[in-house]
Short mmCIF file of C-alpha atoms and ligand atoms in Angstrom, two decimals:
data_model
loop_
_atom_site.label_atom_id
_atom_site.label_comp_id
_atom_site.label_asym_id
_atom_site.label_seq_id
_atom_site.Cartn_x
_atom_site.Cartn_y
_atom_site.Cartn_z
CA MET A 1 164.66 -159.18 87.96
CA SER A 2 166.40 -161.69 90.33
CA GLU A 3 168.76 -164.01 89.65
CA ARG A 4 169.10 -165.63 93.01
CA ILE A 5 167.73 -169.69 93.45
CA ARG A 6 168.00 -169.51 97.96
CA PHE A 7 166.46 -166.92 99.94
CA LEU A 8 168.29 -167.24 103.66
CA LEU A 9 167.02 -165.56 106.71
CA ASN A 10 169.61 -164.81 109.18
CA GLU A 11 169.01 -166.51 112.94
CA SER A 12 167.62 -163.38 114.29
CA ASP A 13 164.89 -163.27 111.58
CA LEU A 14 163.28 -165.93 113.30
CA PRO A 15 159.56 -164.89 114.35
CA ARG A 16 159.15 -164.00 117.39
CA THR A 17 155.49 -164.34 117.84
CA TRP A 18 153.04 -167.51 116.18
CA TYR A 19 149.99 -166.02 114.51
CA ASN A 20 146.47 -166.71 115.58
CA ILE A 21 144.20 -167.68 112.81
CA LEU A 22 141.24 -167.19 115.04
CA ALA A 23 141.68 -163.55 115.05
CA ASP A 24 140.70 -163.23 112.01
CA SER A 25 138.96 -164.82 110.84
CA PRO A 26 135.61 -163.83 109.78
CA VAL A 27 134.02 -167.29 110.55
CA ALA A 28 133.47 -167.80 114.64
CA PRO A 29 134.76 -171.09 115.66
CA SER A 30 132.07 -173.66 116.33
CA PRO A 31 131.67 -175.12 120.30
CA VAL A 32 133.59 -177.98 120.73
CA LEU A 33 131.85 -180.99 122.22
CA ASN A 34 132.54 -183.28 125.10
CA PRO A 35 131.55 -187.12 124.01
CA GLN A 36 129.80 -188.37 126.48
CA THR A 37 127.66 -185.95 126.62
CA MET A 38 127.45 -184.44 123.23
CA GLN A 39 126.87 -180.14 124.96
CA PRO A 40 130.70 -177.88 124.83
CA VAL A 41 133.97 -179.21 126.78
CA THR A 42 134.80 -177.96 129.76
CA PRO A 43 138.14 -177.32 130.13
CA ASP A 44 138.61 -179.65 132.36
CA PHE A 45 137.84 -182.51 130.14
CA LEU A 46 140.68 -181.29 128.33
CA THR A 47 143.30 -180.73 131.04
CA VAL A 48 143.57 -184.93 131.07
CA LEU A 49 144.75 -184.59 127.93
CA PHE A 50 146.89 -181.24 127.49
CA PRO A 51 148.81 -178.83 129.48
CA MET A 52 147.26 -175.48 130.63
CA GLY A 53 149.56 -174.36 127.62
CA LEU A 54 147.92 -175.01 124.91
CA ILE A 55 145.14 -175.34 126.09
CA GLU A 56 145.21 -171.77 126.84
CA GLN A 57 146.78 -171.62 122.86
CA GLU A 58 143.56 -174.18 121.68
CA ILE A 59 141.53 -171.76 122.87
CA SER A 60 143.18 -168.49 122.11
CA GLN A 61 141.53 -164.61 120.59
CA GLU A 62 144.91 -162.72 120.38
CA ARG A 63 146.65 -162.38 117.54
CA PHE A 64 150.26 -162.57 118.08
CA ILE A 65 151.34 -165.41 120.75
CA ASP A 66 154.91 -165.16 122.97
CA ILE A 67 157.23 -168.27 121.12
CA PRO A 68 158.87 -168.89 124.28
CA GLU A 69 163.31 -168.18 124.60
CA GLU A 70 163.73 -171.53 125.54
CA VAL A 71 161.69 -173.17 121.98
CA ARG A 72 162.89 -170.41 119.97
CA GLU A 73 166.67 -172.37 121.09
CA ILE A 74 165.54 -174.89 119.49
CA TYR A 75 164.02 -173.97 116.85
CA LYS A 76 167.22 -172.71 115.80
CA LEU A 77 168.71 -175.72 114.97
CA TRP A 78 167.00 -175.82 111.30
CA ARG A 79 165.21 -172.29 111.72
CA PRO A 80 165.34 -170.35 110.06
CA THR A 81 164.41 -172.46 107.21
CA PRO A 82 164.99 -171.95 103.42
CA LEU A 83 162.98 -170.57 100.40
CA LEU A 84 164.03 -171.45 96.70
CA ARG A 85 163.68 -170.76 93.64
CA ALA A 86 162.79 -173.55 91.84
CA ARG A 87 164.06 -172.31 87.85
CA ARG A 88 165.37 -175.71 87.01
CA LEU A 89 162.07 -176.64 87.15
CA GLU A 90 160.39 -173.57 85.61
CA LYS A 91 162.26 -173.98 82.83
CA GLU A 92 161.49 -177.83 82.23
CA LEU A 93 158.26 -177.17 82.06
CA GLY A 94 159.11 -173.93 80.52
CA THR A 95 156.43 -172.16 81.80
CA PRO A 96 156.49 -168.21 82.37
CA ALA A 97 155.47 -168.60 85.86
CA HIS A 98 158.02 -168.27 88.94
CA ILE A 99 158.05 -171.44 91.43
CA TYR A 100 159.30 -170.29 95.16
CA TYR A 101 158.95 -173.03 97.97
CA LYS A 102 159.77 -173.65 101.29
CA TYR A 103 161.46 -175.79 102.10
CA GLU A 104 160.50 -177.61 105.90
CA GLY A 105 162.64 -180.88 104.88
CA VAL A 106 166.06 -179.23 106.68
CA SER A 107 164.72 -180.12 110.10
CA PRO A 108 166.32 -182.64 112.31
CA SER A 109 163.16 -184.94 112.20
CA GLY A 110 162.96 -184.65 108.21
CA SER A 111 159.46 -182.15 108.17
CA HIS A 112 157.43 -179.28 109.47
CA LYS A 113 156.73 -181.26 112.22
CA SER A 114 158.92 -180.74 114.68
CA ASN A 115 157.67 -177.52 114.51
CA SER A 116 155.03 -178.12 116.87
CA ALA A 117 156.86 -181.19 117.92
CA VAL A 118 159.19 -179.06 120.61
CA PRO A 119 156.81 -176.31 121.85
CA GLN A 120 154.41 -178.96 123.12
CA ALA A 121 156.75 -181.07 124.33
CA TYR A 122 157.90 -177.84 125.87
CA TYR A 123 154.65 -176.50 127.38
CA ASN A 124 154.35 -180.68 128.94
CA LYS A 125 157.55 -179.51 130.84
CA ILE A 126 156.28 -177.07 132.26
CA ALA A 127 153.37 -178.28 134.09
CA GLY A 128 155.41 -180.86 135.32
CA THR A 129 154.89 -183.54 132.63
CA ARG A 130 157.24 -186.79 133.20
CA ALA A 131 155.74 -188.87 129.86
CA MET A 132 153.22 -188.26 126.68
CA THR A 133 151.61 -190.07 124.46
CA THR A 134 150.54 -189.88 120.75
CA GLU A 135 150.19 -191.99 117.50
CA THR A 136 151.73 -191.44 114.46
CA GLY A 137 150.32 -192.58 110.71
CA ALA A 138 154.13 -193.17 108.79
CA GLY A 139 155.84 -192.08 111.12
CA GLN A 140 157.13 -188.52 110.65
CA TRP A 141 155.38 -187.23 113.88
CA GLY A 142 155.99 -190.36 115.64
CA SER A 143 159.80 -189.17 115.42
CA ALA A 144 159.68 -184.99 115.80
CA LEU A 145 158.09 -185.18 119.82
CA ALA A 146 160.45 -188.51 120.02
CA MET A 147 163.83 -186.33 119.23
CA ALA A 148 161.38 -183.10 120.65
CA CYS A 149 160.26 -185.47 124.16
CA GLN A 150 163.81 -186.12 124.26
CA PHE A 151 165.21 -182.65 123.97
CA TYR A 152 163.11 -182.23 128.12
CA GLY A 153 163.68 -185.45 129.10
CA LEU A 154 160.21 -186.45 128.80
CA ASP A 155 159.30 -190.38 127.92
CA LEU A 156 156.73 -191.16 125.59
CA GLU A 157 155.01 -193.96 123.82
CA VAL A 158 154.60 -193.77 120.13
CA TYR A 159 150.93 -196.58 119.29
CA MET A 160 152.04 -196.62 114.93
CA VAL A 161 148.70 -197.63 112.39
CA ARG A 162 150.91 -201.37 111.57
CA VAL A 163 150.60 -201.32 108.03
CA SER A 164 153.18 -197.89 108.34
CA TYR A 165 154.58 -200.13 110.94
CA GLN A 166 155.30 -202.74 108.73
CA GLN A 167 155.88 -200.68 105.89
CA LYS A 168 157.68 -198.04 106.76
CA PRO A 169 160.68 -200.00 110.08
CA TYR A 170 163.25 -197.14 109.66
CA ARG A 171 160.93 -194.37 111.05
CA ARG A 172 160.21 -197.06 113.32
CA HIS A 173 163.75 -197.48 113.98
CA LEU A 174 164.36 -193.41 114.21
CA ILE A 175 161.98 -192.91 116.74
CA GLU A 176 163.15 -195.29 118.69
CA THR A 177 166.40 -193.67 118.82
CA TYR A 178 165.56 -190.91 119.31
CA GLY A 179 164.44 -193.30 122.65
CA ALA A 180 160.86 -193.50 122.75
CA LYS A 181 158.75 -197.20 122.52
CA ILE A 182 156.57 -197.83 120.04
CA TYR A 183 154.20 -200.24 119.65
CA PRO A 184 151.89 -201.40 116.75
CA SER A 185 148.39 -200.27 116.14
CA PRO A 186 146.09 -201.39 116.94
CA SER A 187 148.07 -202.81 120.43
CA ASP A 188 148.03 -205.05 123.18
CA GLN A 189 148.22 -202.06 125.58
CA THR A 190 144.68 -200.73 125.37
CA GLN A 191 140.58 -202.19 125.89
CA ILE A 192 140.21 -200.13 122.46
CA GLY A 193 143.54 -202.35 120.31
CA ARG A 194 142.26 -205.72 122.34
CA GLN A 195 138.15 -205.35 121.15
CA ILE A 196 140.11 -205.39 117.67
CA LEU A 197 143.29 -207.76 117.48
CA ALA A 198 139.91 -209.57 119.12
CA GLN A 199 137.53 -209.53 116.03
CA ASP A 200 140.60 -209.23 113.87
CA PRO A 201 144.08 -210.85 114.83
CA ASP A 202 146.14 -209.10 111.13
CA HIS A 203 144.01 -205.45 111.27
CA LEU A 204 145.71 -203.13 110.00
CA GLY A 205 145.41 -200.32 111.60
CA SER A 206 144.14 -196.25 111.08
CA LEU A 207 145.04 -193.25 112.37
CA GLY A 208 141.54 -193.34 113.72
CA ILE A 209 142.05 -196.53 115.92
CA ALA A 210 145.79 -194.28 117.09
CA ILE A 211 144.02 -192.01 118.36
CA SER A 212 141.98 -193.52 120.49
CA GLU A 213 143.99 -196.11 121.93
CA ALA A 214 147.60 -192.97 123.02
CA VAL A 215 144.03 -190.88 124.19
CA GLU A 216 143.31 -193.80 126.57
CA VAL A 217 146.44 -194.60 127.43
CA ALA A 218 147.01 -190.92 128.68
CA ALA A 219 142.90 -190.99 129.87
CA SER A 220 143.78 -193.38 132.45
CA SER A 221 147.16 -192.59 133.59
CA GLY A 222 145.46 -190.86 136.80
CA GLY A 223 147.20 -187.46 135.76
CA LYS A 224 150.63 -189.10 134.85
CA LYS A 225 151.01 -189.03 131.06
CA LYS A 226 149.11 -186.44 128.66
CA TYR A 227 148.70 -186.78 124.65
CA GLY A 228 149.99 -185.30 121.63
CA LEU A 229 148.45 -184.23 118.10
CA GLY A 230 150.35 -183.59 115.61
CA SER A 231 147.66 -181.87 113.45
CA VAL A 232 144.17 -181.22 113.05
CA LEU A 233 144.25 -178.57 116.54
CA ASN A 234 144.02 -174.76 116.72
CA HIS A 235 147.59 -175.14 118.77
CA VAL A 236 149.10 -177.01 116.10
CA LEU A 237 147.87 -174.95 113.23
CA LEU A 238 148.99 -172.27 115.42
CA HIS A 239 153.18 -173.14 115.98
CA GLN A 240 153.66 -173.52 111.70
CA THR A 241 152.71 -170.25 111.40
CA VAL A 242 155.98 -170.07 111.92
CA ILE A 243 156.53 -171.04 107.55
CA GLY A 244 154.70 -168.35 107.00
CA GLU A 245 156.00 -165.88 108.47
CA GLU A 246 159.67 -166.35 107.47
CA ALA A 247 157.74 -166.92 103.88
CA LEU A 248 156.31 -163.70 103.74
CA LYS A 249 159.68 -162.22 104.71
CA GLN A 250 161.45 -163.75 102.31
CA MET A 251 158.76 -163.53 99.55
CA ASP A 252 159.69 -159.88 100.20
CA MET A 253 163.49 -160.61 99.37
CA ALA A 254 162.85 -162.03 96.07
CA GLY A 255 160.86 -159.16 94.50
CA GLU A 256 157.79 -160.81 93.81
CA TYR A 257 154.46 -161.55 96.17
CA PRO A 258 152.44 -165.06 95.48
CA ASP A 259 149.45 -165.21 92.83
CA VAL A 260 149.06 -169.05 94.64
CA VAL A 261 149.89 -170.69 97.88
CA ILE A 262 150.20 -174.15 98.37
CA GLY A 263 149.86 -176.50 100.67
CA CYS A 264 149.27 -180.79 101.26
CA VAL A 265 146.48 -181.33 103.22
CA GLY A 266 146.38 -184.53 106.22
CA GLY A 267 145.09 -182.44 109.47
CA GLY A 268 145.80 -179.49 107.64
CA SER A 269 148.30 -178.27 109.82
CA ASN A 270 151.30 -177.33 107.02
CA PHE A 271 149.17 -176.09 105.07
CA SER A 272 147.63 -173.95 107.63
CA GLY A 273 151.31 -172.87 108.70
CA ILE A 274 152.28 -171.54 104.97
CA ALA A 275 149.16 -170.53 103.79
CA PHE A 276 147.60 -168.29 107.53
CA PRO A 277 149.91 -165.70 107.25
CA PHE A 278 148.81 -164.71 103.52
CA LEU A 279 145.78 -165.14 104.35
CA ARG A 280 145.66 -162.59 107.68
CA GLU A 281 147.92 -160.16 104.50
CA ASN A 282 143.96 -160.88 102.50
CA LEU A 283 141.90 -159.97 105.26
CA ARG A 284 143.62 -157.45 106.79
CA GLY A 285 146.26 -155.76 103.89
CA GLY A 286 144.02 -156.43 100.32
CA GLN A 287 146.34 -159.01 99.20
CA ARG A 288 144.33 -161.19 97.41
CA THR A 289 145.99 -164.42 97.02
CA ARG A 290 144.61 -167.72 96.36
CA LEU A 291 145.18 -170.35 98.68
CA LEU A 292 145.67 -174.14 97.72
CA ALA A 293 144.97 -177.39 99.73
CA VAL A 294 145.80 -181.13 98.30
CA GLU A 295 144.21 -183.94 99.24
CA PRO A 296 144.58 -187.44 98.07
CA ALA A 297 141.84 -188.96 95.95
CA ALA A 298 141.95 -192.09 97.84
CA ALA A 299 140.77 -189.43 101.51
CA PRO A 300 138.91 -186.35 100.05
CA SER A 301 137.49 -184.80 103.18
CA LEU A 302 137.66 -181.54 102.32
CA THR A 303 136.39 -182.15 98.90
CA ARG A 304 134.27 -184.67 99.39
CA GLY A 305 133.73 -185.67 103.02
CA VAL A 306 130.38 -183.95 104.79
CA TYR A 307 130.91 -180.47 107.03
CA ALA A 308 130.16 -181.65 110.66
CA PHE A 309 130.36 -182.42 113.87
CA ASP A 310 132.61 -186.01 114.49
CA PHE A 311 134.76 -187.82 116.30
CA GLY A 312 138.44 -186.70 116.01
CA ASP A 313 139.27 -190.83 116.40
CA SER A 314 137.44 -194.30 115.78
CA ALA A 315 136.70 -195.21 119.31
CA GLN A 316 134.89 -191.86 120.16
CA MET A 317 137.31 -190.57 122.87
CA THR A 318 138.11 -187.85 121.56
CA PRO A 319 135.78 -184.51 122.02
CA ILE A 320 133.69 -183.51 118.83
CA PHE A 321 134.30 -181.31 115.93
CA LYS A 322 132.69 -179.13 113.35
CA MET A 323 135.38 -180.57 110.87
CA HIS A 324 135.40 -182.04 106.99
CA THR A 325 134.71 -185.38 107.42
CA LEU A 326 134.78 -189.14 105.73
CA GLY A 327 133.38 -190.91 108.80
CA HIS A 328 135.48 -191.81 112.32
CA ASP A 329 135.44 -194.74 110.80
CA PHE A 330 136.70 -194.21 107.36
CA VAL A 331 139.61 -196.76 106.48
CA PRO A 332 141.72 -195.17 103.63
CA ALA A 333 142.96 -197.71 100.78
CA SER A 334 147.45 -197.68 102.20
CA ILE A 335 148.12 -194.87 99.84
CA HIS A 336 151.88 -194.16 100.04
CA ALA A 337 151.63 -190.51 101.31
CA GLY A 338 150.45 -192.09 105.03
CA GLY A 339 150.36 -188.27 106.17
CA LEU A 340 147.64 -187.95 104.64
CA ARG A 341 145.14 -190.44 105.69
CA TYR A 342 143.33 -188.63 108.25
CA HIS A 343 139.21 -188.75 108.20
CA GLY A 344 138.87 -185.28 109.05
CA MET A 345 139.99 -181.79 109.04
CA SER A 346 141.17 -179.17 111.14
CA PRO A 347 137.97 -177.52 112.67
CA ALA A 348 139.87 -173.83 111.77
CA LEU A 349 140.62 -174.99 108.45
CA SER A 350 137.18 -176.35 107.15
CA ALA A 351 135.14 -173.47 108.59
CA LEU A 352 137.57 -171.53 106.19
CA TYR A 353 137.11 -173.71 103.40
CA HIS A 354 133.90 -173.89 103.74
CA ALA A 355 133.79 -170.11 104.04
CA GLY A 356 135.20 -170.07 101.02
CA LEU A 357 138.61 -167.81 101.69
CA ILE A 358 140.47 -171.80 100.81
CA GLU A 359 140.44 -173.43 97.92
CA ALA A 360 140.56 -177.47 97.55
CA ARG A 361 141.87 -179.94 95.23
CA ALA A 362 142.29 -183.93 95.17
CA VAL A 363 145.27 -185.23 93.06
CA GLN A 364 145.70 -188.71 92.90
CA GLN A 365 148.76 -190.84 93.27
CA ILE A 366 150.34 -191.80 89.62
CA GLY A 367 150.76 -187.51 88.97
CA ILE A 368 151.68 -187.28 92.32
CA PHE A 369 154.95 -189.62 91.99
CA GLU A 370 155.95 -188.53 88.44
CA ALA A 371 155.40 -184.91 89.74
CA ALA A 372 157.67 -185.88 92.37
CA VAL A 373 160.25 -187.26 90.15
CA GLN A 374 159.92 -184.40 88.22
CA PHE A 375 160.93 -182.41 90.59
CA THR A 376 163.73 -184.96 92.10
CA ARG A 377 165.37 -184.85 89.20
CA THR A 378 165.21 -180.89 88.34
CA GLU A 379 165.85 -179.94 91.79
CA GLY A 380 167.91 -183.40 93.42
CA ILE A 381 165.32 -183.18 96.45
CA LEU A 382 163.83 -185.88 97.16
CA PRO A 383 159.83 -184.56 98.56
CA ALA A 384 157.66 -186.63 100.90
CA PRO A 385 155.02 -188.79 98.75
CA GLU A 386 152.53 -186.00 101.59
CA SER A 387 154.90 -183.07 100.22
CA ALA A 388 154.68 -184.20 96.66
CA HIS A 389 150.37 -183.53 96.47
CA ALA A 390 151.81 -179.89 96.33
CA ILE A 391 154.11 -179.90 94.36
CA ARG A 392 151.67 -182.12 91.50
CA ALA A 393 149.02 -178.70 92.45
CA ALA A 394 152.53 -176.68 91.55
CA ILE A 395 153.25 -177.94 88.63
CA ASP A 396 149.62 -177.93 87.56
CA GLU A 397 149.04 -174.14 88.29
CA ALA A 398 152.50 -174.00 86.33
CA LEU A 399 151.43 -175.67 82.90
CA GLN A 400 148.13 -173.40 83.59
CA ALA A 401 150.54 -170.23 83.17
CA LYS A 402 152.70 -171.45 80.57
CA LEU A 403 148.77 -172.14 78.70
CA THR A 404 147.62 -168.46 79.06
CA GLY A 405 151.14 -166.89 78.79
CA GLU A 406 150.12 -165.85 82.44
CA LYS A 407 154.02 -164.78 84.63
CA LYS A 408 151.59 -166.23 87.91
CA VAL A 409 153.97 -166.83 91.05
CA ILE A 410 153.06 -169.37 92.97
CA LEU A 411 154.54 -170.90 96.73
CA PHE A 412 154.47 -173.68 97.96
CA ASN A 413 155.91 -175.60 101.29
CA LEU A 414 158.10 -179.10 100.45
CA SER A 415 156.38 -180.10 104.13
CA GLY A 416 160.11 -182.71 104.36
CA HIS A 417 162.05 -185.53 102.52
CA GLY A 418 161.05 -188.81 101.38
CA HIS A 419 164.31 -190.42 102.61
CA PHE A 420 162.29 -192.75 104.24
CA ASP A 421 159.73 -193.35 101.95
CA LEU A 422 162.04 -195.10 99.18
CA SER A 423 160.27 -198.11 98.57
CA ALA A 424 157.51 -196.20 97.53
CA TYR A 425 159.34 -194.95 95.05
CA ASN A 426 160.94 -197.83 93.83
CA SER A 427 157.48 -198.94 93.46
CA TYR A 428 156.47 -196.32 91.40
CA LEU A 429 159.37 -196.34 89.23
CA THR A 430 158.39 -200.40 88.55
CA GLY A 431 155.10 -199.29 87.82
CA GLN A 432 153.28 -201.35 90.65
CA LEU A 433 151.80 -198.66 91.93
CA GLU A 434 148.10 -197.89 91.24
CA ASP A 435 145.36 -194.90 91.38
CA ASP A 436 143.64 -195.16 94.69
CA VAL A 437 140.20 -193.17 93.84
CA LEU A 438 137.45 -193.32 96.73
CA PRO A 439 134.79 -195.18 95.18
CA GLU A 440 131.04 -193.46 96.40
CA GLU A 441 129.89 -196.35 97.67
CA GLN A 442 132.34 -195.90 100.88
CA ILE A 443 131.01 -192.60 101.12
CA ALA A 444 127.92 -192.34 100.18
CA ASN A 445 125.97 -191.93 103.64
CA ILE A 446 128.18 -190.88 105.71
CA SER A 447 125.99 -188.17 107.80
CA ALA A 448 124.44 -191.46 108.98
CA ARG A 449 127.45 -192.65 110.39
CA LEU A 450 128.05 -189.57 112.21
CA PRO A 451 127.53 -188.43 116.47
CA GLN A 452 124.28 -187.20 117.00
CA VAL A 453 124.15 -183.62 117.42
CA SER A 454 120.94 -181.47 118.60
CA ILE A 455 123.57 -178.25 120.01
CA VAL A 456 123.33 -174.72 117.31
CA ALA A 457 126.40 -173.92 115.50
C1 LIG B 1 151.77 -185.58 108.90
C2 LIG B 1 152.60 -184.83 106.81
C3 LIG B 1 151.52 -183.52 106.69
C4 LIG B 1 150.39 -184.14 106.34
O1 LIG B 1 149.80 -183.41 108.26
P1 LIG B 1 149.56 -181.78 107.45
O2 LIG B 1 149.38 -181.56 109.57
O3 LIG B 1 148.00 -181.71 106.92
O4 LIG B 1 150.54 -180.85 107.27
C5 LIG B 1 152.76 -183.47 104.93
N1 LIG B 1 153.80 -183.65 105.32
C6 LIG B 1 154.26 -184.58 104.89
C7 LIG B 1 155.70 -183.88 105.03
C8 LIG B 1 153.81 -184.55 106.76
O5 LIG B 1 155.25 -185.46 107.40
#
């Protein structure tokens, strides 16, 4: 057995292709519907928001898609990312399990989000786009896209969920430092924002509302501005598969193969990024790795939502997707994992979960921070509260292995660092955090609030 801790790849090992799960998924993708006609969208509906390069990736059935050399050059600023074995954590837990983690917090903006921000800005740039709009929850996606847009000389405006805009000023300042404009959402910049503010001037906002604002600005710009989404869509999941492709090679260097691969899920992109290449090995290579998605108990779209057609945003402007959803009007509690508060889940990931190829688990806030602090104190890295969901599940799997004496191999994705989330850590350390389980009433009749879709899928 190797005594090594860090498994590092060379620049030349940086993947040359992204992996498209749609090529191997046994479940056919459901159609994406136009919100006005309720019929399948046509590409021209999507070209209002996205450049053709990304639309092609969104619907592609090709197994591998080349990563442009211009994108690989920028990836090299932080990729390949390290894979580490958490030996000190293993020891502290007294578990026979081996715990590995892939660390995406080494990217300049501090999370995996840069893996998709760079290609999104790139495909916009080569399509002649001059400016982009986007939303951000806790600010990770906003900072990643702000960096990428700056690299390619694109203007960017960011609509940031108001509660995070107020609670997390440092992410906001980072976004401004990268050169983007940022507005608290709901804002007075859009029709939908003004409507909501007229009813409630202190509205705290939600990702669904911020998406509506960013989409409205792009859709009404006469083609001048395009919109970028940081998760959920097929092309975003595609870009994140560099994580799992590298991890496959690194597990090989470690001489082990994971029994379980774990990631936290907001819209599903970092989990899919690490899990899909391992799912390919399950589907095509006969492996039997369990794939475990971990979500917050306060926004449990996989474990307690319904699998149905729903809008991607609150104002019903985005296309309609078949996905696990808590309803597009869902406003979650203001838990600290701001990046995991989305009402829906990636349609591709939802379908795989529905087909039983992926497992899901919901975890509560206090246990998440317990795990985060234990990880910080043993491994030294202070994780993002989002990533700590994966750590919680990894620790629970390791403790289970301790009970059974099983030498289980666990791999999880550490999607980002938590250096901008220290006030959340302070709340935990001073006993001010509460567990926040979603009351049954709030999701009792989701289906009644979903769009009426007659299409059979
Ligand atoms: C945004 C974010 C997430 C959640 O988004 P996914 O698309 O589900 O990955 C998780 N971790 C970090 C650090 C994030 O920034």
